[in-house]
Amino acid sequence: YVVSVDVDYSLAGTFQLLFDTGDDFNPAQQINVEVEKGLNSLELPFELKEDGQLKFLRLDFGDDVQLSEVRLKSLSLFSKGKILFDLGEKEITKKVRLIQGVEHVDNAAVFKLDASRSPFDPYIVFSPINELIYPLWQRILLLIAPWLLLFFFPFLSWVRERFEKKELVLFLTALFIASIPLKIAWVTFSALLLLAYSLFVFVKKKEINFSLDRLAILGLFLVPLLFIGQGEFSNLAVPLGFVIFPVICSILDFSPHYDEIKKIHTRVFFVLMSITIVSWVLLMGYSGYFYNLGLSNYFGDIKANAHLVMDWLYYPHTTFLSFFILIGGIFCLDLFKRQKIDNVLQLWHCLS
């Protein structure tokens, strides 16, 4: 293997590359070079023992307290002439996993060293080697591609049927449910689409039905509104849902679609749970190696480890998603009791 790095020193010094193959960083797996003041283009070759697996790369900037600044312009890894990864300045700052003895890092991968630290030993450790070689977007695509292929044509058929039957309210509701595990902006956008459609229906039919429970939900919005400070109206973004959804539900009649909405919800989260389990199996069987993670210690730090399973989602908040998964279990039970779905309830509980 060869690590190629362009590094800019504020004065002449030393530069070390350390590589971890499972026994942590140690002097036996270290390469030392002298660097000049200014830009240095370095090629650092190293070999792994037979059946060795590269896990982490670490860069040490020496022990000269006069060294104030180091800039990494590029970092690449080659093997047998083939490039495994190539990071520019912006990618470098995003891929640093651990920083020691560094006071500040900017987007141009300039590391301001902290000379007040004793002992002075500034270094950085990058993300696991598999994450450097295979970017997150590639890993996500490989993870969800089977589901995208499996459901692409059934989804198109379902959408076509909704428009043919003029069930736009059902389509917009499905869009809202499907956006829940995504970025919050998508949830907001789909909710506003439902609101716009409901206002269009109101203008057309001039009918609205505000029940006591919906008025009570509207009242919940008044609580933060009454206590809002001067210029803090942006804090009403979340409680604004207490206004939007009572208005939507007071104009649109969802009752003919209750069963179908429950089915949509369970299907969306059934797929989400299935992908999550595949992600967990991959973590236990492959990528967990790079985090020293296995069945024996997975539950020891479940909060951090669960995020490794959910990192394929834009909003991988496990508590937030668990709430909707629990609702799906209630929907499944209700639909099964009324013989609206097959006996998937037990599988749902296993997945959840």
PDB file of C-alpha atoms in Angstrom, residues 13-215:
ATOM      1  CA  GLY A  13       9.510  19.263  11.276  1.00  0.00           C
ATOM      2  CA  THR A  14       8.579  15.588  11.318  1.00  0.00           C
ATOM      3  CA  PHE A  15       5.570  13.731   9.970  1.00  0.00           C
ATOM      4  CA  GLN A  16       4.401  10.232  10.915  1.00  0.00           C
ATOM      5  CA  LEU A  17       1.944   7.810   9.387  1.00  0.00           C
ATOM      6  CA  LEU A  18       0.592   5.057  11.641  1.00  0.00           C
ATOM      7  CA  PHE A  19      -1.736   2.278  10.527  1.00  0.00           C
ATOM      8  CA  ASP A  20      -3.906   0.026  12.679  1.00  0.00           C
ATOM      9  CA  THR A  21      -4.579  -3.580  11.687  1.00  0.00           C
ATOM     10  CA  GLY A  22      -6.447  -4.607  14.832  1.00  0.00           C
ATOM     11  CA  ASP A  23      -3.692  -4.265  17.454  1.00  0.00           C
ATOM     12  CA  ASP A  24      -4.083  -0.490  17.838  1.00  0.00           C
ATOM     13  CA  PHE A  25      -1.405   1.976  16.720  1.00  0.00           C
ATOM     14  CA  ASN A  26       2.129   0.946  17.621  1.00  0.00           C
ATOM     15  CA  PRO A  27       5.749   1.814  16.662  1.00  0.00           C
ATOM     16  CA  ALA A  28       6.040  -1.349  14.550  1.00  0.00           C
ATOM     17  CA  GLN A  29       3.414   0.063  12.183  1.00  0.00           C
ATOM     18  CA  GLN A  30       4.761   3.594  11.865  1.00  0.00           C
ATOM     19  CA  ILE A  31       6.533   5.521   9.099  1.00  0.00           C
ATOM     20  CA  ASN A  32       8.568   8.658   9.966  1.00  0.00           C
ATOM     21  CA  VAL A  33       9.670  11.314   7.480  1.00  0.00           C
ATOM     22  CA  GLU A  34      11.249  14.754   7.693  1.00  0.00           C
ATOM     23  CA  VAL A  35       9.301  17.602   6.082  1.00  0.00           C
ATOM     24  CA  GLU A  36      10.326  21.071   4.952  1.00  0.00           C
ATOM     25  CA  LYS A  37       8.556  24.335   5.639  1.00  0.00           C
ATOM     26  CA  GLY A  38       5.799  24.835   3.051  1.00  0.00           C
ATOM     27  CA  LEU A  39       4.201  22.280   0.773  1.00  0.00           C
ATOM     28  CA  ASN A  40       5.475  18.697   0.864  1.00  0.00           C
ATOM     29  CA  SER A  41       4.318  15.921  -1.466  1.00  0.00           C
ATOM     30  CA  LEU A  42       4.916  12.628   0.298  1.00  0.00           C
ATOM     31  CA  GLU A  43       4.518   8.987  -0.686  1.00  0.00           C
ATOM     32  CA  LEU A  44       4.547   6.610   2.274  1.00  0.00           C
ATOM     33  CA  PRO A  45       4.660   2.891   1.382  1.00  0.00           C
ATOM     34  CA  PHE A  46       3.840   0.128   3.863  1.00  0.00           C
ATOM     35  CA  GLU A  47       2.956  -3.568   3.849  1.00  0.00           C
ATOM     36  CA  LEU A  48       0.438  -5.628   5.788  1.00  0.00           C
ATOM     37  CA  LYS A  49       1.097  -9.053   7.212  1.00  0.00           C
ATOM     38  CA  GLU A  50      -0.534 -11.950   5.407  1.00  0.00           C
ATOM     39  CA  ASP A  51      -4.298 -11.946   6.036  1.00  0.00           C
ATOM     40  CA  GLY A  52      -3.938  -8.528   7.714  1.00  0.00           C
ATOM     41  CA  GLN A  53      -6.837  -6.095   7.486  1.00  0.00           C
ATOM     42  CA  LEU A  54      -6.234  -2.348   7.476  1.00  0.00           C
ATOM     43  CA  LYS A  55      -8.602  -0.587   9.909  1.00  0.00           C
ATOM     44  CA  PHE A  56      -7.461   2.989  10.628  1.00  0.00           C
ATOM     45  CA  LEU A  57      -4.923   5.552   9.437  1.00  0.00           C
ATOM     46  CA  ARG A  58      -3.406   8.137  11.767  1.00  0.00           C
ATOM     47  CA  LEU A  59      -1.270  11.188  10.958  1.00  0.00           C
ATOM     48  CA  ASP A  60       1.094  12.622  13.616  1.00  0.00           C
ATOM     49  CA  PHE A  61       2.507  16.141  13.192  1.00  0.00           C
ATOM     50  CA  GLY A  62       5.578  15.813  15.433  1.00  0.00           C
ATOM     51  CA  ASP A  63       6.447  17.245  18.858  1.00  0.00           C
ATOM     52  CA  ASP A  64       7.883  20.685  18.013  1.00  0.00           C
ATOM     53  CA  VAL A  65       5.856  23.228  20.034  1.00  0.00           C
ATOM     54  CA  GLN A  66       6.913  25.960  17.583  1.00  0.00           C
ATOM     55  CA  LEU A  67       4.788  24.307  14.907  1.00  0.00           C
ATOM     56  CA  SER A  68       1.562  26.311  14.833  1.00  0.00           C
ATOM     57  CA  GLU A  69      -0.279  25.187  11.711  1.00  0.00           C
ATOM     58  CA  VAL A  70      -0.549  22.180   9.415  1.00  0.00           C
ATOM     59  CA  ARG A  71      -2.603  22.059   6.234  1.00  0.00           C
ATOM     60  CA  LEU A  72      -3.587  18.852   4.460  1.00  0.00           C
ATOM     61  CA  LYS A  73      -4.293  19.513   0.805  1.00  0.00           C
ATOM     62  CA  SER A  74      -4.921  15.894  -0.221  1.00  0.00           C
ATOM     63  CA  LEU A  75      -4.781  12.331   1.043  1.00  0.00           C
ATOM     64  CA  SER A  76      -4.890   9.188  -1.102  1.00  0.00           C
ATOM     65  CA  LEU A  77      -4.441   5.465  -0.650  1.00  0.00           C
ATOM     66  CA  PHE A  78      -3.134   3.232  -3.447  1.00  0.00           C
ATOM     67  CA  SER A  79      -2.692  -0.524  -3.693  1.00  0.00           C
ATOM     68  CA  LYS A  80      -0.891  -2.161  -6.613  1.00  0.00           C
ATOM     69  CA  GLY A  81      -1.351   0.997  -8.667  1.00  0.00           C
ATOM     70  CA  LYS A  82      -5.096   1.148  -8.000  1.00  0.00           C
ATOM     71  CA  ILE A  83      -6.529   4.119  -6.135  1.00  0.00           C
ATOM     72  CA  LEU A  84      -8.685   3.079  -3.152  1.00  0.00           C
ATOM     73  CA  PHE A  85      -9.683   6.577  -2.061  1.00  0.00           C
ATOM     74  CA  ASP A  86      -8.709  10.157  -2.833  1.00  0.00           C
ATOM     75  CA  LEU A  87      -9.687  12.940  -0.423  1.00  0.00           C
ATOM     76  CA  GLY A  88      -9.464  16.663  -1.118  1.00  0.00           C
ATOM     77  CA  GLU A  89      -9.395  19.415   1.500  1.00  0.00           C
ATOM     78  CA  LYS A  90     -13.135  19.487   2.175  1.00  0.00           C
ATOM     79  CA  GLU A  91     -13.428  15.690   2.280  1.00  0.00           C
ATOM     80  CA  ILE A  92     -10.514  15.446   4.727  1.00  0.00           C
ATOM     81  CA  THR A  93     -12.229  17.579   7.381  1.00  0.00           C
ATOM     82  CA  LYS A  94     -15.379  15.470   7.102  1.00  0.00           C
ATOM     83  CA  LYS A  95     -13.509  12.166   7.409  1.00  0.00           C
ATOM     84  CA  VAL A  96     -11.494  12.963  10.536  1.00  0.00           C
ATOM     85  CA  ARG A  97     -12.749  10.751  13.379  1.00  0.00           C
ATOM     86  CA  LEU A  98     -10.469  11.756  16.279  1.00  0.00           C
ATOM     87  CA  ILE A  99      -8.407  14.894  16.909  1.00  0.00           C
ATOM     88  CA  GLN A 100      -5.698  15.323  19.554  1.00  0.00           C
ATOM     89  CA  GLY A 101      -3.725  18.483  20.339  1.00  0.00           C
ATOM     90  CA  VAL A 102      -5.542  20.574  17.732  1.00  0.00           C
ATOM     91  CA  GLU A 103      -7.198  23.840  18.729  1.00  0.00           C
ATOM     92  CA  HIS A 104      -9.183  24.574  15.565  1.00  0.00           C
ATOM     93  CA  VAL A 105      -9.896  23.050  12.132  1.00  0.00           C
ATOM     94  CA  ASP A 106     -11.357  24.970   9.206  1.00  0.00           C
ATOM     95  CA  ASN A 107     -13.006  23.739   6.012  1.00  0.00           C
ATOM     96  CA  ALA A 108      -9.746  24.038   4.074  1.00  0.00           C
ATOM     97  CA  ALA A 109      -8.239  21.294   6.298  1.00  0.00           C
ATOM     98  CA  VAL A 110      -6.021  23.757   8.164  1.00  0.00           C
ATOM     99  CA  PHE A 111      -5.232  22.380  11.634  1.00  0.00           C
ATOM    100  CA  LYS A 112      -4.324  25.043  14.207  1.00  0.00           C
ATOM    101  CA  LEU A 113      -2.219  23.248  16.788  1.00  0.00           C
ATOM    102  CA  ASP A 114      -2.606  23.774  20.532  1.00  0.00           C
ATOM    103  CA  ALA A 115       0.881  24.364  21.960  1.00  0.00           C
ATOM    104  CA  SER A 116      -0.554  24.699  25.490  1.00  0.00           C
ATOM    105  CA  ARG A 117      -1.273  20.956  25.606  1.00  0.00           C
ATOM    106  CA  SER A 118       1.269  18.925  27.523  1.00  0.00           C
ATOM    107  CA  PRO A 119       2.671  16.679  26.276  1.00  0.00           C
ATOM    108  CA  PHE A 120       2.527  18.259  22.825  1.00  0.00           C
ATOM    109  CA  ASP A 121       1.563  15.383  20.525  1.00  0.00           C
ATOM    110  CA  PRO A 122      -0.902  16.581  17.860  1.00  0.00           C
ATOM    111  CA  TYR A 123      -2.424  13.920  15.624  1.00  0.00           C
ATOM    112  CA  ILE A 124      -5.603  13.016  13.752  1.00  0.00           C
ATOM    113  CA  VAL A 125      -7.258   9.652  13.148  1.00  0.00           C
ATOM    114  CA  PHE A 126      -9.481   9.136  10.129  1.00  0.00           C
ATOM    115  CA  SER A 127     -12.759   7.219   9.862  1.00  0.00           C
ATOM    116  CA  PRO A 128     -12.542   3.425   9.391  1.00  0.00           C
ATOM    117  CA  ILE A 129     -10.871   2.471   6.143  1.00  0.00           C
ATOM    118  CA  ASN A 130     -14.042   0.913   4.703  1.00  0.00           C
ATOM    119  CA  GLU A 131     -15.854   4.252   5.064  1.00  0.00           C
ATOM    120  CA  LEU A 132     -13.033   6.017   3.236  1.00  0.00           C
ATOM    121  CA  ILE A 133     -13.055   3.498   0.389  1.00  0.00           C
ATOM    122  CA  TYR A 134     -16.857   3.221   0.112  1.00  0.00           C
ATOM    123  CA  PRO A 135     -18.578   6.604   0.662  1.00  0.00           C
ATOM    124  CA  LEU A 136     -21.821   6.679   2.632  1.00  0.00           C
ATOM    125  CA  TRP A 137     -23.944   7.347  -0.460  1.00  0.00           C
ATOM    126  CA  GLN A 138     -22.597   4.174  -2.119  1.00  0.00           C
ATOM    127  CA  ARG A 139     -23.293   2.090   0.982  1.00  0.00           C
ATOM    128  CA  ILE A 140     -26.826   3.521   1.239  1.00  0.00           C
ATOM    129  CA  LEU A 141     -27.510   2.866  -2.440  1.00  0.00           C
ATOM    130  CA  LEU A 142     -26.355  -0.762  -2.171  1.00  0.00           C
ATOM    131  CA  LEU A 143     -28.483  -1.198   0.953  1.00  0.00           C
ATOM    132  CA  ILE A 144     -31.766   0.160  -0.414  1.00  0.00           C
ATOM    133  CA  ALA A 145     -31.378  -0.765  -4.109  1.00  0.00           C
ATOM    134  CA  PRO A 146     -33.105  -4.178  -3.747  1.00  0.00           C
ATOM    135  CA  TRP A 147     -36.155  -2.521  -2.189  1.00  0.00           C
ATOM    136  CA  LEU A 148     -36.226   0.219  -4.814  1.00  0.00           C
ATOM    137  CA  LEU A 149     -36.179  -2.388  -7.588  1.00  0.00           C
ATOM    138  CA  LEU A 150     -38.732  -4.596  -5.827  1.00  0.00           C
ATOM    139  CA  PHE A 151     -41.320  -1.865  -5.260  1.00  0.00           C
ATOM    140  CA  PHE A 152     -40.743   0.467  -8.221  1.00  0.00           C
ATOM    141  CA  PHE A 153     -43.406  -0.934 -10.549  1.00  0.00           C
ATOM    142  CA  PRO A 154     -45.978  -1.747  -7.798  1.00  0.00           C
ATOM    143  CA  PHE A 155     -45.539   1.827  -6.564  1.00  0.00           C
ATOM    144  CA  LEU A 156     -46.119   3.295 -10.034  1.00  0.00           C
ATOM    145  CA  SER A 157     -49.203   1.109 -10.408  1.00  0.00           C
ATOM    146  CA  TRP A 158     -50.538   2.247  -7.030  1.00  0.00           C
ATOM    147  CA  VAL A 159     -49.986   5.932  -7.864  1.00  0.00           C
ATOM    148  CA  ARG A 160     -51.677   5.526 -11.255  1.00  0.00           C
ATOM    149  CA  GLU A 161     -54.674   3.890  -9.590  1.00  0.00           C
ATOM    150  CA  ARG A 162     -54.984   6.721  -7.037  1.00  0.00           C
ATOM    151  CA  PHE A 163     -55.124   9.342  -9.782  1.00  0.00           C
ATOM    152  CA  GLU A 164     -57.534   7.283 -11.868  1.00  0.00           C
ATOM    153  CA  LYS A 165     -59.885   7.026  -8.880  1.00  0.00           C
ATOM    154  CA  LYS A 166     -59.253  10.701  -8.031  1.00  0.00           C
ATOM    155  CA  GLU A 167     -58.015   9.759  -4.555  1.00  0.00           C
ATOM    156  CA  LEU A 168     -55.542  12.606  -4.304  1.00  0.00           C
ATOM    157  CA  VAL A 169     -56.038  12.856  -0.553  1.00  0.00           C
ATOM    158  CA  LEU A 170     -54.808   9.267  -0.192  1.00  0.00           C
ATOM    159  CA  PHE A 171     -51.777   9.939  -2.370  1.00  0.00           C
ATOM    160  CA  LEU A 172     -50.829  13.042  -0.355  1.00  0.00           C
ATOM    161  CA  THR A 173     -51.309  11.157   2.910  1.00  0.00           C
ATOM    162  CA  ALA A 174     -49.042   8.370   1.653  1.00  0.00           C
ATOM    163  CA  LEU A 175     -46.456  10.986   0.678  1.00  0.00           C
ATOM    164  CA  PHE A 176     -46.608  12.409   4.206  1.00  0.00           C
ATOM    165  CA  ILE A 177     -46.208   8.988   5.865  1.00  0.00           C
ATOM    166  CA  ALA A 178     -43.311   8.030   3.565  1.00  0.00           C
ATOM    167  CA  SER A 179     -41.525  11.305   4.375  1.00  0.00           C
ATOM    168  CA  ILE A 180     -41.559  10.698   8.162  1.00  0.00           C
ATOM    169  CA  PRO A 181     -38.217   8.783   8.195  1.00  0.00           C
ATOM    170  CA  LEU A 182     -36.632  11.408   5.911  1.00  0.00           C
ATOM    171  CA  LYS A 183     -35.397  14.931   6.430  1.00  0.00           C
ATOM    172  CA  ILE A 184     -37.763  17.137   8.461  1.00  0.00           C
ATOM    173  CA  ALA A 185     -38.037  19.498   5.480  1.00  0.00           C
ATOM    174  CA  TRP A 186     -39.757  16.716   3.494  1.00  0.00           C
ATOM    175  CA  VAL A 187     -42.263  16.185   6.313  1.00  0.00           C
ATOM    176  CA  THR A 188     -42.987  19.912   6.358  1.00  0.00           C
ATOM    177  CA  PHE A 189     -43.310  20.044   2.574  1.00  0.00           C
ATOM    178  CA  SER A 190     -45.722  17.083   2.421  1.00  0.00           C
ATOM    179  CA  ALA A 191     -47.787  18.538   5.292  1.00  0.00           C
ATOM    180  CA  LEU A 192     -48.031  21.867   3.466  1.00  0.00           C
ATOM    181  CA  LEU A 193     -49.144  20.036   0.314  1.00  0.00           C
ATOM    182  CA  LEU A 194     -51.964  18.459   2.346  1.00  0.00           C
ATOM    183  CA  LEU A 195     -52.844  21.877   3.752  1.00  0.00           C
ATOM    184  CA  ALA A 196     -52.873  23.474   0.289  1.00  0.00           C
ATOM    185  CA  TYR A 197     -55.102  20.709  -1.059  1.00  0.00           C
ATOM    186  CA  SER A 198     -57.485  21.015   1.895  1.00  0.00           C
ATOM    187  CA  LEU A 199     -57.769  24.785   1.358  1.00  0.00           C
ATOM    188  CA  PHE A 200     -58.488  24.139  -2.325  1.00  0.00           C
ATOM    189  CA  VAL A 201     -61.279  21.721  -1.295  1.00  0.00           C
ATOM    190  CA  PHE A 202     -62.632  24.309   1.168  1.00  0.00           C
ATOM    191  CA  VAL A 203     -62.803  27.011  -1.514  1.00  0.00           C
ATOM    192  CA  LYS A 204     -64.624  24.546  -3.748  1.00  0.00           C
ATOM    193  CA  LYS A 205     -67.100  23.070  -1.227  1.00  0.00           C
ATOM    194  CA  LYS A 206     -67.287  25.791   1.471  1.00  0.00           C
ATOM    195  CA  GLU A 207     -67.506  23.112   4.186  1.00  0.00           C
ATOM    196  CA  ILE A 208     -65.556  22.844   7.432  1.00  0.00           C
ATOM    197  CA  ASN A 209     -66.101  20.766  10.560  1.00  0.00           C
ATOM    198  CA  PHE A 210     -64.261  21.870  13.705  1.00  0.00           C
ATOM    199  CA  SER A 211     -65.016  19.317  16.421  1.00  0.00           C
ATOM    200  CA  LEU A 212     -64.229  19.874  20.100  1.00  0.00           C
ATOM    201  CA  ASP A 213     -61.113  17.678  20.011  1.00  0.00           C
ATOM    202  CA  ARG A 214     -59.680  19.637  17.083  1.00  0.00           C
ATOM    203  CA  LEU A 215     -60.397  22.920  18.858  1.00  0.00           C
TER     204      LEU A 215
END
